[in-house]
PDB file of C-alpha atoms in Angstrom:
ATOM      1  CA  ALA F   1     106.983 129.073 120.195  1.00  0.00           C
ATOM      2  CA  ASN F   2     103.611 127.354 120.342  1.00  0.00           C
ATOM      3  CA  ALA F   3     102.108 124.541 122.355  1.00  0.00           C
ATOM      4  CA  SER F   4      98.746 122.864 122.734  1.00  0.00           C
ATOM      5  CA  TYR F   5      97.246 120.360 125.123  1.00  0.00           C
ATOM      6  CA  ALA F   6      94.204 118.370 124.040  1.00  0.00           C
ATOM      7  CA  ARG F   7      91.821 116.084 125.897  1.00  0.00           C
ATOM      8  CA  ASP F   8      88.930 114.258 124.304  1.00  0.00           C
ATOM      9  CA  LYS F   9      86.020 112.332 125.766  1.00  0.00           C
ATOM     10  CA  VAL F  10      83.417 110.120 124.156  1.00  0.00           C
ATOM     11  CA  LEU F  11      79.969 111.472 125.024  1.00  0.00           C
ATOM     12  CA  ILE F  12      77.621 109.363 122.915  1.00  0.00           C
ATOM     13  CA  LEU F  13      78.228 105.879 121.564  1.00  0.00           C
ATOM     14  CA  ASP F  14      75.991 103.014 120.530  1.00  0.00           C
ATOM     15  CA  GLU F  15      77.200 100.356 122.962  1.00  0.00           C
ATOM     16  CA  ASN F  16      76.003  97.015 124.189  1.00  0.00           C
ATOM     17  CA  PRO F  17      73.794  97.758 127.235  1.00  0.00           C
ATOM     18  CA  GLU F  18      75.695  95.034 129.080  1.00  0.00           C
ATOM     19  CA  ILE F  19      78.831  97.176 129.316  1.00  0.00           C
ATOM     20  CA  GLN F  20      77.244 100.588 129.863  1.00  0.00           C
ATOM     21  CA  GLY F  21      78.235 102.021 133.230  1.00  0.00           C
ATOM     22  CA  THR F  22      81.157  99.580 133.631  1.00  0.00           C
ATOM     23  CA  TRP F  23      84.884 100.071 133.119  1.00  0.00           C
ATOM     24  CA  ARG F  24      84.505  98.462 129.700  1.00  0.00           C
ATOM     25  CA  SER F  25      82.328 101.303 128.451  1.00  0.00           C
ATOM     26  CA  GLN F  26      83.963 103.800 126.102  1.00  0.00           C
ATOM     27  CA  ILE F  27      81.589 106.569 127.173  1.00  0.00           C
ATOM     28  CA  GLY F  28      83.325 109.142 129.349  1.00  0.00           C
ATOM     29  CA  LYS F  29      86.775 107.981 128.255  1.00  0.00           C
ATOM     30  CA  PRO F  30      89.129 109.295 125.563  1.00  0.00           C
ATOM     31  CA  GLY F  31      88.800 107.869 122.097  1.00  0.00           C
ATOM     32  CA  SER F  32      92.464 106.848 121.947  1.00  0.00           C
ATOM     33  CA  ILE F  33      92.632 104.262 124.709  1.00  0.00           C
ATOM     34  CA  VAL F  34      95.349 101.631 124.345  1.00  0.00           C
ATOM     35  CA  TRP F  35      94.126  98.142 125.251  1.00  0.00           C
ATOM     36  CA  GLY F  36      96.217  95.101 126.001  1.00  0.00           C
ATOM     37  CA  TYR F  37      97.487  92.659 128.604  1.00  0.00           C
ATOM     38  CA  HIS F  38      99.615  93.539 131.617  1.00  0.00           C
ATOM     39  CA  SER F  39     102.989  91.823 131.387  1.00  0.00           C
ATOM     40  CA  LEU F  40     105.037  90.752 134.415  1.00  0.00           C
ATOM     41  CA  GLY F  41     108.138  90.169 132.281  1.00  0.00           C
ATOM     42  CA  VAL F  42     109.871  87.140 130.816  1.00  0.00           C
ATOM     43  CA  ILE F  43     109.691  83.774 132.579  1.00  0.00           C
ATOM     44  CA  LYS F  44     113.405  83.132 133.110  1.00  0.00           C
ATOM     45  CA  ASP F  45     113.586  80.054 135.320  1.00  0.00           C
ATOM     46  CA  GLN F  46     111.780  76.955 136.486  1.00  0.00           C
ATOM     47  CA  ALA F  47     111.157  78.486 139.900  1.00  0.00           C
ATOM     48  CA  THR F  48     108.857  81.067 138.318  1.00  0.00           C
ATOM     49  CA  LEU F  49     106.879  78.314 136.609  1.00  0.00           C
ATOM     50  CA  ASP F  50     106.671  76.297 139.810  1.00  0.00           C
ATOM     51  CA  ALA F  51     105.244  79.311 141.659  1.00  0.00           C
ATOM     52  CA  LEU F  52     102.280  79.570 139.276  1.00  0.00           C
ATOM     53  CA  PRO F  53      98.909  78.133 140.350  1.00  0.00           C
ATOM     54  CA  ASP F  54      98.250  74.534 139.343  1.00  0.00           C
ATOM     55  CA  GLY F  55      96.750  74.368 135.873  1.00  0.00           C
ATOM     56  CA  PHE F  56      97.599  78.001 135.046  1.00  0.00           C
ATOM     57  CA  THR F  57      97.344  78.677 131.318  1.00  0.00           C
ATOM     58  CA  GLN F  58      97.733  81.606 128.954  1.00  0.00           C
ATOM     59  CA  PHE F  59      95.209  81.520 126.118  1.00  0.00           C
ATOM     60  CA  GLY F  60      94.851  77.804 126.675  1.00  0.00           C
ATOM     61  CA  ARG F  61      98.587  77.125 126.577  1.00  0.00           C
ATOM     62  CA  THR F  62     100.879  76.052 129.412  1.00  0.00           C
ATOM     63  CA  PRO F  63     103.559  78.725 130.051  1.00  0.00           C
ATOM     64  CA  GLU F  64     107.151  77.907 129.166  1.00  0.00           C
ATOM     65  CA  ILE F  65     110.491  79.406 130.088  1.00  0.00           C
ATOM     66  CA  GLY F  66     111.131  82.297 127.694  1.00  0.00           C
ATOM     67  CA  ASP F  67     107.456  83.266 127.404  1.00  0.00           C
ATOM     68  CA  LEU F  68     106.003  86.452 128.824  1.00  0.00           C
ATOM     69  CA  LEU F  69     104.090  86.005 132.058  1.00  0.00           C
ATOM     70  CA  LEU F  70     100.838  87.909 131.677  1.00  0.00           C
ATOM     71  CA  LYS F  71      98.761  89.118 134.586  1.00  0.00           C
ATOM     72  CA  ASP F  72      95.594  87.241 135.496  1.00  0.00           C
ATOM     73  CA  ILE F  73      93.222  89.931 136.731  1.00  0.00           C
ATOM     74  CA  ARG F  74      89.710  88.711 135.849  1.00  0.00           C
ATOM     75  CA  GLY F  75      87.529  85.695 135.469  1.00  0.00           C
ATOM     76  CA  VAL F  76      84.690  84.696 133.175  1.00  0.00           C
ATOM     77  CA  GLY F  77      82.438  87.566 132.203  1.00  0.00           C
ATOM     78  CA  TYR F  78      85.022  90.148 133.320  1.00  0.00           C
ATOM     79  CA  SER F  79      84.407  89.288 136.949  1.00  0.00           C
ATOM     80  CA  GLU F  80      87.101  90.785 139.160  1.00  0.00           C
ATOM     81  CA  GLY F  81      89.670  88.440 140.647  1.00  0.00           C
ATOM     82  CA  THR F  82      91.973  85.756 139.325  1.00  0.00           C
ATOM     83  CA  ASP F  83      90.676  82.523 137.840  1.00  0.00           C
ATOM     84  CA  GLY F  84      93.930  80.695 137.129  1.00  0.00           C
ATOM     85  CA  LYS F  85      94.146  81.546 133.450  1.00  0.00           C
ATOM     86  CA  VAL F  86      94.847  84.456 131.130  1.00  0.00           C
ATOM     87  CA  ASP F  87      92.369  84.959 128.307  1.00  0.00           C
ATOM     88  CA  GLY F  88      90.381  87.667 126.585  1.00  0.00           C
ATOM     89  CA  TYR F  89      88.714  88.660 129.861  1.00  0.00           C
ATOM     90  CA  ASP F  90      92.092  89.909 131.128  1.00  0.00           C
ATOM     91  CA  ASN F  91      92.367  92.514 128.380  1.00  0.00           C
ATOM     92  CA  ASP F  92      92.655  95.905 130.098  1.00  0.00           C
ATOM     93  CA  ILE F  93      93.271  99.626 129.611  1.00  0.00           C
ATOM     94  CA  LEU F  94      97.037 100.181 129.477  1.00  0.00           C
ATOM     95  CA  SER F  95      97.107 103.852 128.495  1.00  0.00           C
ATOM     96  CA  ARG F  96      94.750 106.741 127.774  1.00  0.00           C
ATOM     97  CA  ASN F  97      97.357 108.481 125.617  1.00  0.00           C
ATOM     98  CA  GLY F  98      97.075 106.569 122.377  1.00  0.00           C
ATOM     99  CA  SER F  99      97.174 109.927 120.577  1.00  0.00           C
ATOM    100  CA  PRO F 100      99.558 112.759 121.497  1.00  0.00           C
ATOM    101  CA  ARG F 101      98.036 115.025 124.160  1.00  0.00           C
ATOM    102  CA  ILE F 102     100.744 117.663 123.833  1.00  0.00           C
ATOM    103  CA  VAL F 103     101.882 119.129 120.511  1.00  0.00           C
ATOM    104  CA  TYR F 104     104.492 121.878 120.467  1.00  0.00           C
ATOM    105  CA  GLY F 105     107.084 123.628 118.362  1.00  0.00           C
ATOM    106  CA  PHE F 106     109.525 126.512 118.491  1.00  0.00           C
ATOM    107  CA  THR F 107     111.871 128.373 116.198  1.00  0.00           C
ATOM    108  CA  LEU F 108     115.308 129.714 117.041  1.00  0.00           C
ATOM    109  CA  GLY F 109     117.236 132.074 114.798  1.00  0.00           C
ATOM    110  CA  GLY F 110     119.518 135.021 114.501  1.00  0.00           C
ATOM    111  CA  THR F 111     121.871 136.987 112.284  1.00  0.00           C
ATOM    112  CA  ILE F 112     125.416 138.206 112.946  1.00  0.00           C
ATOM    113  CA  LYS F 113     128.017 139.610 110.540  1.00  0.00           C
ATOM    114  CA  GLY F 114     126.197 138.315 107.502  1.00  0.00           C
ATOM    115  CA  PHE F 115     125.617 134.820 108.887  1.00  0.00           C
ATOM    116  CA  SER F 116     122.070 133.690 109.627  1.00  0.00           C
ATOM    117  CA  LEU F 117     120.758 130.617 111.363  1.00  0.00           C
ATOM    118  CA  ASP F 118     117.159 129.424 111.552  1.00  0.00           C
ATOM    119  CA  ALA F 119     116.161 126.217 113.330  1.00  0.00           C
ATOM    120  CA  HIS F 120     112.640 124.864 113.695  1.00  0.00           C
ATOM    121  CA  PHE F 121     111.862 122.195 116.306  1.00  0.00           C
ATOM    122  CA  SER F 122     108.634 120.247 116.707  1.00  0.00           C
ATOM    123  CA  GLY F 123     107.504 117.551 119.088  1.00  0.00           C
ATOM    124  CA  VAL F 124     104.754 115.778 120.975  1.00  0.00           C
ATOM    125  CA  GLY F 125     104.278 114.672 124.575  1.00  0.00           C
ATOM    126  CA  ALA F 126     101.975 112.399 126.599  1.00  0.00           C
ATOM    127  CA  PHE F 127     101.957 109.803 123.820  1.00  0.00           C
ATOM    128  CA  ASP F 128     102.201 106.018 124.163  1.00  0.00           C
ATOM    129  CA  LYS F 129     102.205 103.503 121.351  1.00  0.00           C
ATOM    130  CA  TYR F 130     102.993  99.883 120.638  1.00  0.00           C
ATOM    131  CA  TYR F 131     106.049  98.699 118.868  1.00  0.00           C
ATOM    132  CA  GLY F 132     104.771  96.509 116.069  1.00  0.00           C
ATOM    133  CA  GLN F 133     104.734  95.594 112.429  1.00  0.00           C
ATOM    134  CA  ALA F 134     101.965  96.855 110.155  1.00  0.00           C
ATOM    135  CA  TRP F 135      99.827  93.794 110.879  1.00  0.00           C
ATOM    136  CA  GLY F 136      99.746  93.905 114.664  1.00  0.00           C
ATOM    137  CA  ALA F 137     101.159  95.072 117.966  1.00  0.00           C
ATOM    138  CA  GLY F 138     104.023  93.179 119.492  1.00  0.00           C
ATOM    139  CA  SER F 139     107.280  91.686 118.339  1.00  0.00           C
ATOM    140  CA  ILE F 140     107.904  90.158 114.930  1.00  0.00           C
ATOM    141  CA  ASN F 141     111.014  88.012 114.688  1.00  0.00           C
ATOM    142  CA  ARG F 142     112.545  89.734 111.679  1.00  0.00           C
ATOM    143  CA  ASN F 143     113.156  93.070 113.418  1.00  0.00           C
ATOM    144  CA  ALA F 144     116.862  93.363 114.299  1.00  0.00           C
ATOM    145  CA  ARG F 145     116.332  95.780 117.209  1.00  0.00           C
ATOM    146  CA  VAL F 146     113.972  93.389 118.977  1.00  0.00           C
ATOM    147  CA  LEU F 147     116.180  90.392 118.253  1.00  0.00           C
ATOM    148  CA  MET F 148     118.874  92.127 120.321  1.00  0.00           C
ATOM    149  CA  GLU F 149     116.445  92.283 123.257  1.00  0.00           C
ATOM    150  CA  ARG F 150     115.264  88.672 123.053  1.00  0.00           C
ATOM    151  CA  TRP F 151     115.810  86.780 126.277  1.00  0.00           C
ATOM    152  CA  HIS F 152     118.263  83.865 126.137  1.00  0.00           C
ATOM    153  CA  PRO F 153     119.566  81.991 129.218  1.00  0.00           C
ATOM    154  CA  ILE F 154     123.200  82.328 128.081  1.00  0.00           C
ATOM    155  CA  LEU F 155     123.487  84.902 125.301  1.00  0.00           C
ATOM    156  CA  ASN F 156     121.130  87.508 126.767  1.00  0.00           C
ATOM    157  CA  PRO F 157     119.967  86.678 130.317  1.00  0.00           C
ATOM    158  CA  ASN F 158     118.809  90.290 130.878  1.00  0.00           C
ATOM    159  CA  GLY F 159     116.692  90.496 127.736  1.00  0.00           C
ATOM    160  CA  TRP F 160     113.208  91.944 128.258  1.00  0.00           C
ATOM    161  CA  ALA F 161     111.561  90.535 125.098  1.00  0.00           C
ATOM    162  CA  PRO F 162     110.323  86.920 124.944  1.00  0.00           C
ATOM    163  CA  ALA F 163     112.663  84.228 123.663  1.00  0.00           C
ATOM    164  CA  TYR F 164     112.977  83.624 119.936  1.00  0.00           C
ATOM    165  CA  ARG F 165     110.399  81.103 118.729  1.00  0.00           C
ATOM    166  CA  ASP F 166     109.560  79.684 115.337  1.00  0.00           C
ATOM    167  CA  ASN F 167     105.990  79.310 116.586  1.00  0.00           C
ATOM    168  CA  TYR F 168     104.728  82.670 117.856  1.00  0.00           C
ATOM    169  CA  TRP F 169     101.951  83.875 115.550  1.00  0.00           C
ATOM    170  CA  ASP F 170      98.933  85.257 117.408  1.00  0.00           C
ATOM    171  CA  MET F 171     100.471  84.354 120.769  1.00  0.00           C
ATOM    172  CA  PRO F 172     100.713  87.435 123.031  1.00  0.00           C
ATOM    173  CA  GLU F 173     102.845  85.544 125.550  1.00  0.00           C
ATOM    174  CA  ARG F 174     105.438  84.983 122.803  1.00  0.00           C
ATOM    175  CA  GLY F 175     105.422  88.563 121.633  1.00  0.00           C
ATOM    176  CA  HIS F 176     102.810  88.675 118.907  1.00  0.00           C
ATOM    177  CA  GLY F 177     100.029  90.595 120.575  1.00  0.00           C
ATOM    178  CA  PRO F 178      99.190  93.720 122.563  1.00  0.00           C
ATOM    179  CA  THR F 179     101.035  93.535 125.887  1.00  0.00           C
ATOM    180  CA  SER F 180     102.581  96.196 128.109  1.00  0.00           C
ATOM    181  CA  THR F 181     106.020  94.769 127.248  1.00  0.00           C
ATOM    182  CA  PHE F 182     105.771  96.414 123.847  1.00  0.00           C
ATOM    183  CA  LEU F 183     104.046  99.635 124.905  1.00  0.00           C
ATOM    184  CA  PHE F 184     106.473 102.549 124.996  1.00  0.00           C
ATOM    185  CA  ASN F 185     106.590 106.275 125.536  1.00  0.00           C
ATOM    186  CA  ALA F 186     106.704 107.718 122.007  1.00  0.00           C
ATOM    187  CA  SER F 187     107.082 111.398 122.940  1.00  0.00           C
ATOM    188  CA  TYR F 188     109.762 113.164 120.947  1.00  0.00           C
ATOM    189  CA  LEU F 189     111.478 116.434 120.044  1.00  0.00           C
ATOM    190  CA  ARG F 190     112.619 116.712 116.423  1.00  0.00           C
ATOM    191  CA  LEU F 191     114.837 119.210 114.662  1.00  0.00           C
ATOM    192  CA  LYS F 192     112.501 119.624 111.734  1.00  0.00           C
ATOM    193  CA  ASN F 193     114.412 122.146 109.668  1.00  0.00           C
ATOM    194  CA  LEU F 194     117.772 123.917 109.878  1.00  0.00           C
ATOM    195  CA  VAL F 195     119.013 126.656 107.525  1.00  0.00           C
ATOM    196  CA  LEU F 196     122.473 128.226 107.703  1.00  0.00           C
ATOM    197  CA  GLY F 197     123.101 131.119 105.334  1.00  0.00           C
ATOM    198  CA  TYR F 198     125.635 133.808 104.527  1.00  0.00           C
ATOM    199  CA  ASP F 199     125.013 137.121 102.778  1.00  0.00           C
ATOM    200  CA  LEU F 200     127.983 138.594 100.977  1.00  0.00           C
ATOM    201  CA  PRO F 201     128.870 142.103 102.234  1.00  0.00           C
ATOM    202  CA  ARG F 202     127.491 144.936 100.108  1.00  0.00           C
ATOM    203  CA  LYS F 203     130.975 146.272  99.424  1.00  0.00           C
ATOM    204  CA  TRP F 204     131.825 143.054  97.597  1.00  0.00           C
ATOM    205  CA  ILE F 205     128.980 143.445  95.108  1.00  0.00           C
ATOM    206  CA  ASN F 206     128.551 147.224  94.813  1.00  0.00           C
ATOM    207  CA  ALA F 207     130.510 147.266  91.565  1.00  0.00           C
ATOM    208  CA  THR F 208     128.065 144.804  89.982  1.00  0.00           C
ATOM    209  CA  THR F 209     124.387 144.810  89.085  1.00  0.00           C
ATOM    210  CA  ILE F 210     123.723 142.351  91.881  1.00  0.00           C
ATOM    211  CA  ASN F 211     121.649 143.651  94.801  1.00  0.00           C
ATOM    212  CA  GLY F 212     122.080 140.606  96.994  1.00  0.00           C
ATOM    213  CA  PHE F 213     124.059 137.373  97.022  1.00  0.00           C
ATOM    214  CA  ARG F 214     123.329 134.675  99.554  1.00  0.00           C
ATOM    215  CA  VAL F 215     124.529 131.097  99.918  1.00  0.00           C
ATOM    216  CA  TYR F 216     122.852 128.642 102.243  1.00  0.00           C
ATOM    217  CA  ILE F 217     122.727 125.064 103.446  1.00  0.00           C
ATOM    218  CA  SER F 218     119.379 123.550 104.428  1.00  0.00           C
ATOM    219  CA  ALA F 219     118.716 120.299 106.270  1.00  0.00           C
ATOM    220  CA  THR F 220     115.540 118.523 107.381  1.00  0.00           C
ATOM    221  CA  ASP F 221     114.972 115.838 110.007  1.00  0.00           C
ATOM    222  CA  LEU F 222     118.566 115.832 111.208  1.00  0.00           C
ATOM    223  CA  PHE F 223     117.826 114.226 114.561  1.00  0.00           C
ATOM    224  CA  VAL F 224     115.079 113.320 116.995  1.00  0.00           C
ATOM    225  CA  LEU F 225     115.268 113.001 120.793  1.00  0.00           C
ATOM    226  CA  SER F 226     113.021 110.291 122.178  1.00  0.00           C
ATOM    227  CA  LYS F 227     112.900 107.314 124.530  1.00  0.00           C
ATOM    228  CA  TRP F 228     111.453 105.335 121.620  1.00  0.00           C
ATOM    229  CA  PHE F 229     114.349 103.180 120.420  1.00  0.00           C
ATOM    230  CA  PHE F 230     112.859 101.356 117.433  1.00  0.00           C
ATOM    231  CA  GLY F 231     113.897 104.068 115.008  1.00  0.00           C
ATOM    232  CA  ASP F 232     111.734 107.073 114.266  1.00  0.00           C
ATOM    233  CA  PRO F 233     108.759 107.490 116.650  1.00  0.00           C
ATOM    234  CA  GLU F 234     106.695 109.042 113.850  1.00  0.00           C
ATOM    235  CA  THR F 235     107.061 105.948 111.671  1.00  0.00           C
ATOM    236  CA  ALA F 236     103.739 104.135 111.482  1.00  0.00           C
ATOM    237  CA  SER F 237     105.203 100.691 112.223  1.00  0.00           C
ATOM    238  CA  ALA F 238     108.481  98.794 112.236  1.00  0.00           C
ATOM    239  CA  SER F 239     107.841  97.677 108.657  1.00  0.00           C
ATOM    240  CA  SER F 240     107.196 101.213 107.344  1.00  0.00           C
ATOM    241  CA  TYR F 241     109.698 103.095 105.193  1.00  0.00           C
ATOM    242  CA  PRO F 242     111.897 105.232 107.459  1.00  0.00           C
ATOM    243  CA  ARG F 243     111.843 109.020 107.487  1.00  0.00           C
ATOM    244  CA  MET F 244     114.716 110.353 105.412  1.00  0.00           C
ATOM    245  CA  LYS F 245     117.199 113.079 106.325  1.00  0.00           C
ATOM    246  CA  THR F 246     117.790 115.605 103.552  1.00  0.00           C
ATOM    247  CA  LEU F 247     120.625 118.047 102.956  1.00  0.00           C
ATOM    248  CA  SER F 248     120.648 120.681 100.248  1.00  0.00           C
ATOM    249  CA  CYS F 249     122.542 123.821  99.367  1.00  0.00           C
ATOM    250  CA  GLY F 250     121.793 126.753  97.130  1.00  0.00           C
ATOM    251  CA  VAL F 251     122.450 130.325  96.073  1.00  0.00           C
ATOM    252  CA  ASN F 252     120.032 133.256  96.003  1.00  0.00           C
ATOM    253  CA  ILE F 253     120.983 136.137  93.695  1.00  0.00           C
ATOM    254  CA  ASN F 254     118.943 139.328  93.501  1.00  0.00           C
ATOM    255  CA  PHE F 255     119.445 141.805  90.671  1.00  0.00           C
TER     256      PHE F 255
END
């Protein structure tokens, strides 16, 4: 077995003097920070809209039922406190684990009565990443898994993803953008390789010129355990080609 834990910190960076010494500075922080907007969930009823401050907007747009309600945490110039609108000043640090902090693996194996089994597992921990297509974080309508989670007042009242919209491009409140709604724990444990073999007993081959005869079955990427439910957590994005399982068999003969 082996395991490692890694922490990184930016020590020197050419930054705008305006942000040096503030929370916006990258200096003193890990290089894999995940930025985005805090989401309070889907707006599911008129009462939620009525409770918003008068004139409240999200990126200049009036919220609608089915949109995500994003958290207003800052005003102009990143001043602390609400200002009645969500915009670029409300962008915040959502996670410091944009790269896996823990990497580990272990091998299990044994032999009994000619049978042998070798299994290699690998995984990562303390790792958060966005669900998203190759061109941006957040939901894209064509993904079937997210469509199942889309909020709908009748068909899916418990859905956590924003309602289906034809008009959503570059709108974080409608799912196309970096929000905590689409930030997930991507830690996993994978069965990387499994080999099951059998060596024929010596008494079966003593009368031949064969010194060893072994048959085996080998498999890779049979399964992965993870809270990430958009497929394989190692896949770069929802539009990437999926990792393939492989199964092979063979015979080793020694003369």
